[in-house]
Every structure is written in C-alpha cells, then in structure tokens.
Amino acid sequence: MPKNMFNTLFSTVYSAIMETVGLLAEPIQRWLGTQRMGYFFVLPNMLIFGVFILFPMLLNFYYAMTGGTQLFPQDRPFVGLSNFERLFTCGDFLNPNTCVEDRFWRAVFNTIVFVVFQVGGMVLLALITALILNRKIVGRGFFRSVFFYPVLLSPVVVALIWKWILQRDGLLNALIVSLGGERTLFLLNSNWATFWAIVVSIWAQMGFYMLILLAGLQAIPKELYEAADIDGANSWQSFQYVTMPLLMPTMLVVLVLSLIRAVQVFDQIFVLTGGGPGTSTFYMVQYIYVTGFSNQIQQFGLASAASVVLGLTLLVFTLIQLRLGRTNAY
Amino acid sequence: MKRLNLLLVFVLLLSLASVSVQAQNVIELRMTWYTDGNEDQVMRDLLDRFEAANPDIKVVMDVVPYSAILETLPVQLAAGEGPDMARVTDLGGLAKYYLDMSPYLSDTAYWEENMGPFLKWMRTPDNDTAISGFMTQLTVTGPYINRTLFEQAGIEVPSDTRADVTWEEWAEVTRAVAEATGTQFAMAMDRTGHRFAGPAISMGAKYFNDEGKPMVVGDEGFRAMAQMLLDWHADGTMPLEVWAGSSGSYVAANEEFINVKTVLYMSGSWQIGQFAKNIGDAFDWEAVPNPCGPAACTGMPGGAALVAIGTTKHPEAVARVMEFLASEEILGEFYARTLFIPGHLGLAEKGVDFVTDVEQAKQALSVFASQVGKLDPIAYALQAYPFNRVIFNATRDRLTQAIVGELTLDEAITRIQEDIDAALAEAGR
C-alpha cells in the first residue's frame, strides 16, 4: 500500500473517531465547563479504580468488622472490632505462644525477618551488580541478560526448580555427599528453610531491581565523574558523593517496590516450603489465605482484619520512605 | 441455476435453524469432579452412555484438583454459583447446599434401602429424610506394607500370624526391615488429622465429651497417639517431609511408598487404583488390617459422594442423571472399574467383580472391605460430625508445630482445642 494512501486512510479513521468522541464530549464540555473537563477524561480510570480497588478495599474494611461464615455482607453479623481484638490479644507481644492468634504473630515475625533480610540483601546485591554491569566489562550484555532471566520465570517454576535442588535427595545434597559431606535437610530445618526462602526470593527478583538501578546509573551525567576526578576524588569518594546522591531517587523506588513485594510474599514460598517446617516460613499472606479460605469454617472476618493490618503496615512503610526520600532529596 | 442456488441456501438455513433449536432444547448440566485415579474417565464413559440414551441432557464434567473441592467449591456454593452436581468429601459440612432430590426420584425406597446409612452423612439436622446423592466410594483408612522388603530382610510380617498387632509392634518391626534393607523410612502417614484419627481412637481417643462436644484436652488416647507420632518423627521412623515439611495443607505420602522409601504407609483404600497402575507388580505391596491399641483396632471410614446442588435450575434433569448413575448396574460397573469399595449395601452384599489383573489390588480391596464392619463406633461418629475437618485440620497443623519443636505436646493439644472452639464459635454466629 503506498504511503500516501495509508496516511489518508489513517487520517479518515482518526477523524471519524474524534468526531464521534466530539459529539459526546462537546455537550459535556458545555455542561461542565472547560475547567472541569479534565474530570471527564480521568473518569474511566477513576471508575475502574473505584470498582476494582476502592470498593473491594472498603468492603474488606466492612468484612473485618463482621463475623460468621456467611459469604454475603448483608448476611454477616456486625461484631465491631472484635476481630482486631482477637488478633491483638497477647500476653507478651514478643512471644507468639502467649497470643490468642499465635499463628498471626508467628507470621508477623517471620515476615519482618524475611523483609529485613530479603529487601536488604536484594537491594545491596542489585546495587553491586548494577555497578559492575555499568562498567565496560567483557560480556556485559550477556551478564545483564543472565541476571534478568529469573525475573521472567513464574514464581511456581522458580520454587519447583529450587525444591529439586534443595530437597533431601536434591542436587545440592548430591553434590555435598559426593564431596564427602553430610546430607543436610535444607527445607526441613527452620533456620535453613528461612535462609533459602530469602535466597530463592532474591535470586528470582534481583534482576528486575538491578535493571532499574542500572537505568538510574546510566542517567548520571559523565561530566560529574570527570569533575570529581579533576578535584582528586578517588573511586569511593566518587561513589559516595556523586553516584549515591544522584541514585537516591531510584534507590527509593527500588526500596518501596521491593518492600511491598516482600511483605506480600506468598506463592513462591508456599510452593517451596508450604510455610514449613512448622510455621518457619509461614508469612502474613499465607495466614490470611489459610484463615479465609483453606479451613472448613472460613473466617472471612478474621482474615479481612489481618489484611487490613497488613495494608496499613504497608501504607505506613511507604509513607515513611516517601518522607525520607523528600528529606534526603538532593 | 439461480433458483437451485436459492433453494440450497434456504435448505442450509433451515437445517442450521433446526440445529440451533435442538441445541436450545438440550439441558446442559455441569458436574464438578476430582480424581485420584481413573474415575474421571470411567465417569465420562458412563455419562456418554447416559447422554446417548437421553439426548435432551448433556453433562459437562469440570475435573478440578482435590484442593479446589476443599477450598474453592465451598465459596462457589456459598455465593450460589455452584455446579449442578459435585463430587465432595466434606459430606456433612456442605449439606446445607445440597438438593433434596426426593420429589424428583422415581424410587426413593431404592435409595433408602441401599444407601441409607450414607445418606445420613449428607443430611442437615432439619431434614432427616433428604436424598441428596450417593457414595462414589466408601473409604477406609489403613496401612499398606511393602512385603518384598520384609522378604529381603528375612523378617516375618507380624499380621500373617496375628490379627492384633499393635502400632508399637509395627513401628519396631518396620524399623528393623528398613535397617536391614537400607530403606529410608520405616513408616509414613499422610499429613491429615483424618489419617491420625483411626490410630488415635485405637489408642483410646474419644474426641467428644459427654455432651457430644469435640474435646481433645484431657483425652489420654489422643495424647498417647500424638506422643507416638512425635517420637516417630524424632527418631527418624517417619519422614519429616510429609508432616513437618508443610504448614497448612494436606500432604500424601504415596510417592514415598511407590518409590520404596518407606516400608509401611498409613493411608487408605482410595490408593488401590493408583498403586495398581503405578506399582503394579513391581514389588509385592499389600494392605494389612488396622493395627491395634488398647481400645480398638480401627481406621476411619470416609468417602466421596456425588451430590446434587440446591441452586441447580434443572432439578429434574439432575435427578435423572443421578438415578442413572446410582442404579445398581451402573454403580456396580463404576466401582468395579475404579477399584472403589462400594457405598451401596446391595452391591457390597453381592460383591463387586473388580476389573483388575493385579493380585495385590484384589488382596487390598478384600482387606479394606473386611475392615468396614470392624471400625469403632467413635470413628463413625467422628466421620458423621459435620465439622470434623475443623478437628482434623487443627490436629494436623498443631501436631506439626509440636513435631518441629515450636510447641510442646501439651501446648499443641491446648491449641487444637482453642482452634476448634474458635471455629465452632464463628460457625455459630
């Protein structure tokens, strides 16, 4: 098809669509006025947000204050804050065994440990990897791809691969035994299971954050490094006074995203360890799932209350980080 | 020529319209089904036969994982979005969603006569005459052994000479076999409170107090069995992978048995079909009578039923399908081909000619069938209790915590009771 014909066809179709939109928009503009016309354009997005995010969120708040096993909100008795009271009744908050909902607190502590080590470890490793891959090294493109590939895998596939590696008769134990070592129950010992849950999670996600940091590093003007060089700054000083300050906004994005994702951890670990051994890798989202769905008596109210707590915690973390980001803005 | 073309188009349109009208007249029913072995294929085959004889009804089978039956189906039913029929195992817990087919059945006496005891499991307290479905299988829990390993070890199978072999004796002898043959584990048990319940009742567990309320605190039999389970995990008799390796779900140990990693496997009759298929005669496997404790030598009854769902828009059509499937001839064929113990008294009495060449499967079926009459009354009461999964799940999860050392056994038992009480209180709101 000649180019001119294509352009003519395209502009005809485009004009037809715009005229149709205009037919609808013009009377609305007359009614709303030009100033408020912006609301009309964001309305579709707001509707989707309202129906699929805001409404379920509000419904979740309501469920958190209801009891019983009925599914529909109108059938559920209102119980006020008793679900929250149940979650927060503890003899000693540092000892889950003294709490009425001990598994909730085990899940909370497990999630805290996971978040601290997973986010900390991952951001550090992603930064180091990004710094290395930002240099002109041999096979840079290859290594960038290699680090990013695990991100493309489904969490279930990642978990199954690692399960084959880590189980009693898995690859790692086969290697250890062939080297004369003793078989280790990596997924059946609490400490090992926690360690591997964190490692697997870092392995699966690090490439994504590395890529964001790499983009941040490449956005730093070369002139600044040259200026630092002229001023006699060594490599560490360049990193400390040029790279880090300018990378901070990107770091903040990475921190917020990875933290939210870490708190929401579920599918990968559920397949890898099932939350075990015992409750060693039992995290908050699994608690919500088990309480709300996998028991014969499905306690939607308690599960909703726990998810409200989880949501508020995430909100607080995010606000703190944004605040810190603003304070440290360069 | 033009006229001929017009005529052809007219005929074509007419036949299309007729197909469309026919399609509109066909009632489509949906059946949610899960499968352990070949029962999905057998059921489809039977339904094809039904559809051939009843062209006005089409049954679509949605074969789902068992976990979907436990977790997704109840939510669907609560939302009124369930299928027309479903294969379920939580017979009492979901009873409020079933359809009472009595008004649509041509011969309710047949159902009462042949399925009476099992119909009770599917009823709500306010309707003690409802007929909602039939058992696709009656199950009995009990152990399997790998006889080949006993022979290789030169150790006699204790149940060959005595019927009252205790759990302690089985543990001791299977440990000796495992040691002699280099097998990884002596025993394995599915990770579920249901499998644990039979041995616990044998040890004297009562599960209910005098008022009929679930009670495990102070239940010495329950505690004794729980202690044994803990000890077997601590000394390596049982694999940690099955019970300790998870936090909140059912885990079967059938792979351990199939792959000769365990000498004895505590599971149940529903494994026969897949063992016949996956093990065949690769080694001598067989079912042995339920081991004994001071109180009994019992397993747990159980089973799956195909039930009609109350929200169906076509109750009469559903009843016609169910009548066909529950008829003695068809149900007999289903049990025979799936190697399931019949949940039909007439067929149980006549005997089912199971379709298998695997001698081990025939032996196992015979052992499990013989166990039905020997099950303890507490086992039947526990199975009939509508909220039994609350007890089973709490038992499973809290004992796991005790196995890995997060709780002491006494703390675990207290927590089991608290979990049961909290769930029942929620259900009572």
Coordinates of C-alpha atoms in Angstrom, one line a residue, chain A residues 66-72 76-77 79 82-83 86 96-103 106 167-169 183 185 187-188 190 270 272-280 282 286 289-290 292-302, chain B residues 70-72 74-75 78-80 90 92-94 96 184-185 191 238-249 261 385-391 393 396-398 400-401 404 406-407 411 415 418-419 422-424 426-427 429:
Chain A
T66 CA -18.2 -8.8 60.8
G67 CA -18.2 -12.4 61.9
G68 CA -19.8 -15.7 61.0
T69 CA -19.2 -17.8 57.9
Q70 CA -21.7 -16.3 55.5
L71 CA -20.3 -15.0 52.3
F72 CA -22.5 -12.1 51.5
R76 CA -22.9 -11.3 58.2
P77 CA -23.4 -10.2 61.8
V79 CA -19.0 -7.6 65.5
S82 CA -13.6 -8.0 68.0
N83 CA -11.6 -9.5 65.1
R86 CA -8.6 -11.2 68.7
P96 CA 3.6 -15.6 69.9
N97 CA 2.8 -18.5 72.2
T98 CA 1.1 -16.1 74.6
C99 CA -1.1 -14.6 71.8
V100 CA -4.7 -15.8 71.1
E101 CA -3.9 -15.8 67.4
D102 CA -0.4 -17.2 67.8
R103 CA -0.1 -18.0 64.1
R106 CA 4.4 -16.0 64.0
Q167 CA 15.2 -31.4 48.9
R168 CA 16.7 -34.3 50.8
D169 CA 17.6 -36.2 47.6
R183 CA 23.3 -34.6 53.8
L185 CA 17.8 -31.1 55.4
L187 CA 13.9 -27.4 53.7
L188 CA 13.2 -29.2 57.0
S190 CA 13.7 -23.9 60.5
F270 CA 4.1 -21.7 49.5
L272 CA 8.8 -24.2 48.0
T273 CA 8.2 -24.9 51.7
G274 CA 4.4 -24.9 52.2
G275 CA 5.1 -22.5 55.0
G276 CA 7.0 -25.1 57.0
P277 CA 8.8 -26.7 58.6
G278 CA 6.1 -26.0 61.2
T279 CA 5.5 -22.3 60.7
S280 CA 9.0 -21.2 60.0
F282 CA 4.6 -19.0 57.3
Q286 CA -0.5 -17.2 53.9
Y289 CA -5.3 -17.3 52.9
V290 CA -5.4 -20.1 55.4
G292 CA -10.1 -17.1 55.0
F293 CA -10.1 -20.0 52.5
S294 CA -8.5 -23.3 53.4
N295 CA -10.3 -24.1 56.6
Q296 CA -13.6 -25.8 56.8
I297 CA -15.0 -22.9 58.7
Q298 CA -13.8 -20.0 56.6
Q299 CA -13.2 -17.0 58.9
F300 CA -13.5 -14.2 56.4
G301 CA -13.8 -11.5 59.1
L302 CA -10.6 -12.5 60.8
Chain B
L70 CA -12.0 -28.3 49.6
E71 CA -11.3 -24.6 49.1
T72 CA -13.0 -23.2 46.0
P74 CA -17.5 -24.1 49.3
V75 CA -17.1 -20.4 48.2
A78 CA -21.9 -20.0 49.3
A79 CA -22.1 -17.5 46.5
G80 CA -24.9 -19.5 44.8
D90 CA -16.9 -32.9 53.2
G92 CA -21.9 -33.0 56.3
G93 CA -20.1 -29.7 56.1
L94 CA -21.6 -28.8 52.8
K96 CA -26.9 -27.1 53.5
Q184 CA 15.0 -44.6 54.1
F185 CA 12.0 -44.8 56.4
R191 CA -0.4 -35.4 56.6
M238 CA 8.8 -41.3 59.7
P239 CA 10.0 -38.8 57.1
L240 CA 9.9 -35.2 58.2
E241 CA 9.0 -34.2 54.6
V242 CA 5.4 -35.3 55.0
W243 CA 4.2 -33.8 58.3
A244 CA 6.9 -31.3 59.2
G245 CA 7.6 -30.1 55.7
S246 CA 4.4 -28.1 55.4
S247 CA 2.3 -25.6 57.4
G248 CA -1.3 -25.8 56.4
S249 CA -2.2 -28.3 53.8
K261 CA 11.3 -45.1 50.5
Y385 CA -19.7 -35.0 62.7
P386 CA -20.4 -32.0 60.2
F387 CA -17.4 -30.0 61.4
N388 CA -14.9 -32.9 61.6
R389 CA -12.5 -31.1 59.2
V390 CA -12.1 -28.4 61.9
I391 CA -10.8 -31.1 64.2
N393 CA -7.0 -29.6 60.4
R396 CA -2.7 -31.7 61.6
D397 CA -1.3 -28.2 62.0
R398 CA -0.7 -28.1 65.7
T400 CA 3.2 -30.4 63.1
Q401 CA 4.2 -27.4 65.3
V404 CA 9.3 -29.3 64.8
E406 CA 7.5 -24.8 68.1
L407 CA 5.1 -26.1 70.8
E411 CA 0.6 -26.7 74.3
R415 CA -4.1 -25.0 70.8
E418 CA -8.7 -23.5 71.1
D419 CA -8.8 -23.7 67.3
A422 CA -12.9 -20.6 67.9
A423 CA -14.0 -22.1 64.6
L424 CA -17.2 -23.5 66.1
E426 CA -17.6 -18.5 64.4
A427 CA -19.8 -21.0 62.7
R429 CA -22.7 -16.7 64.9

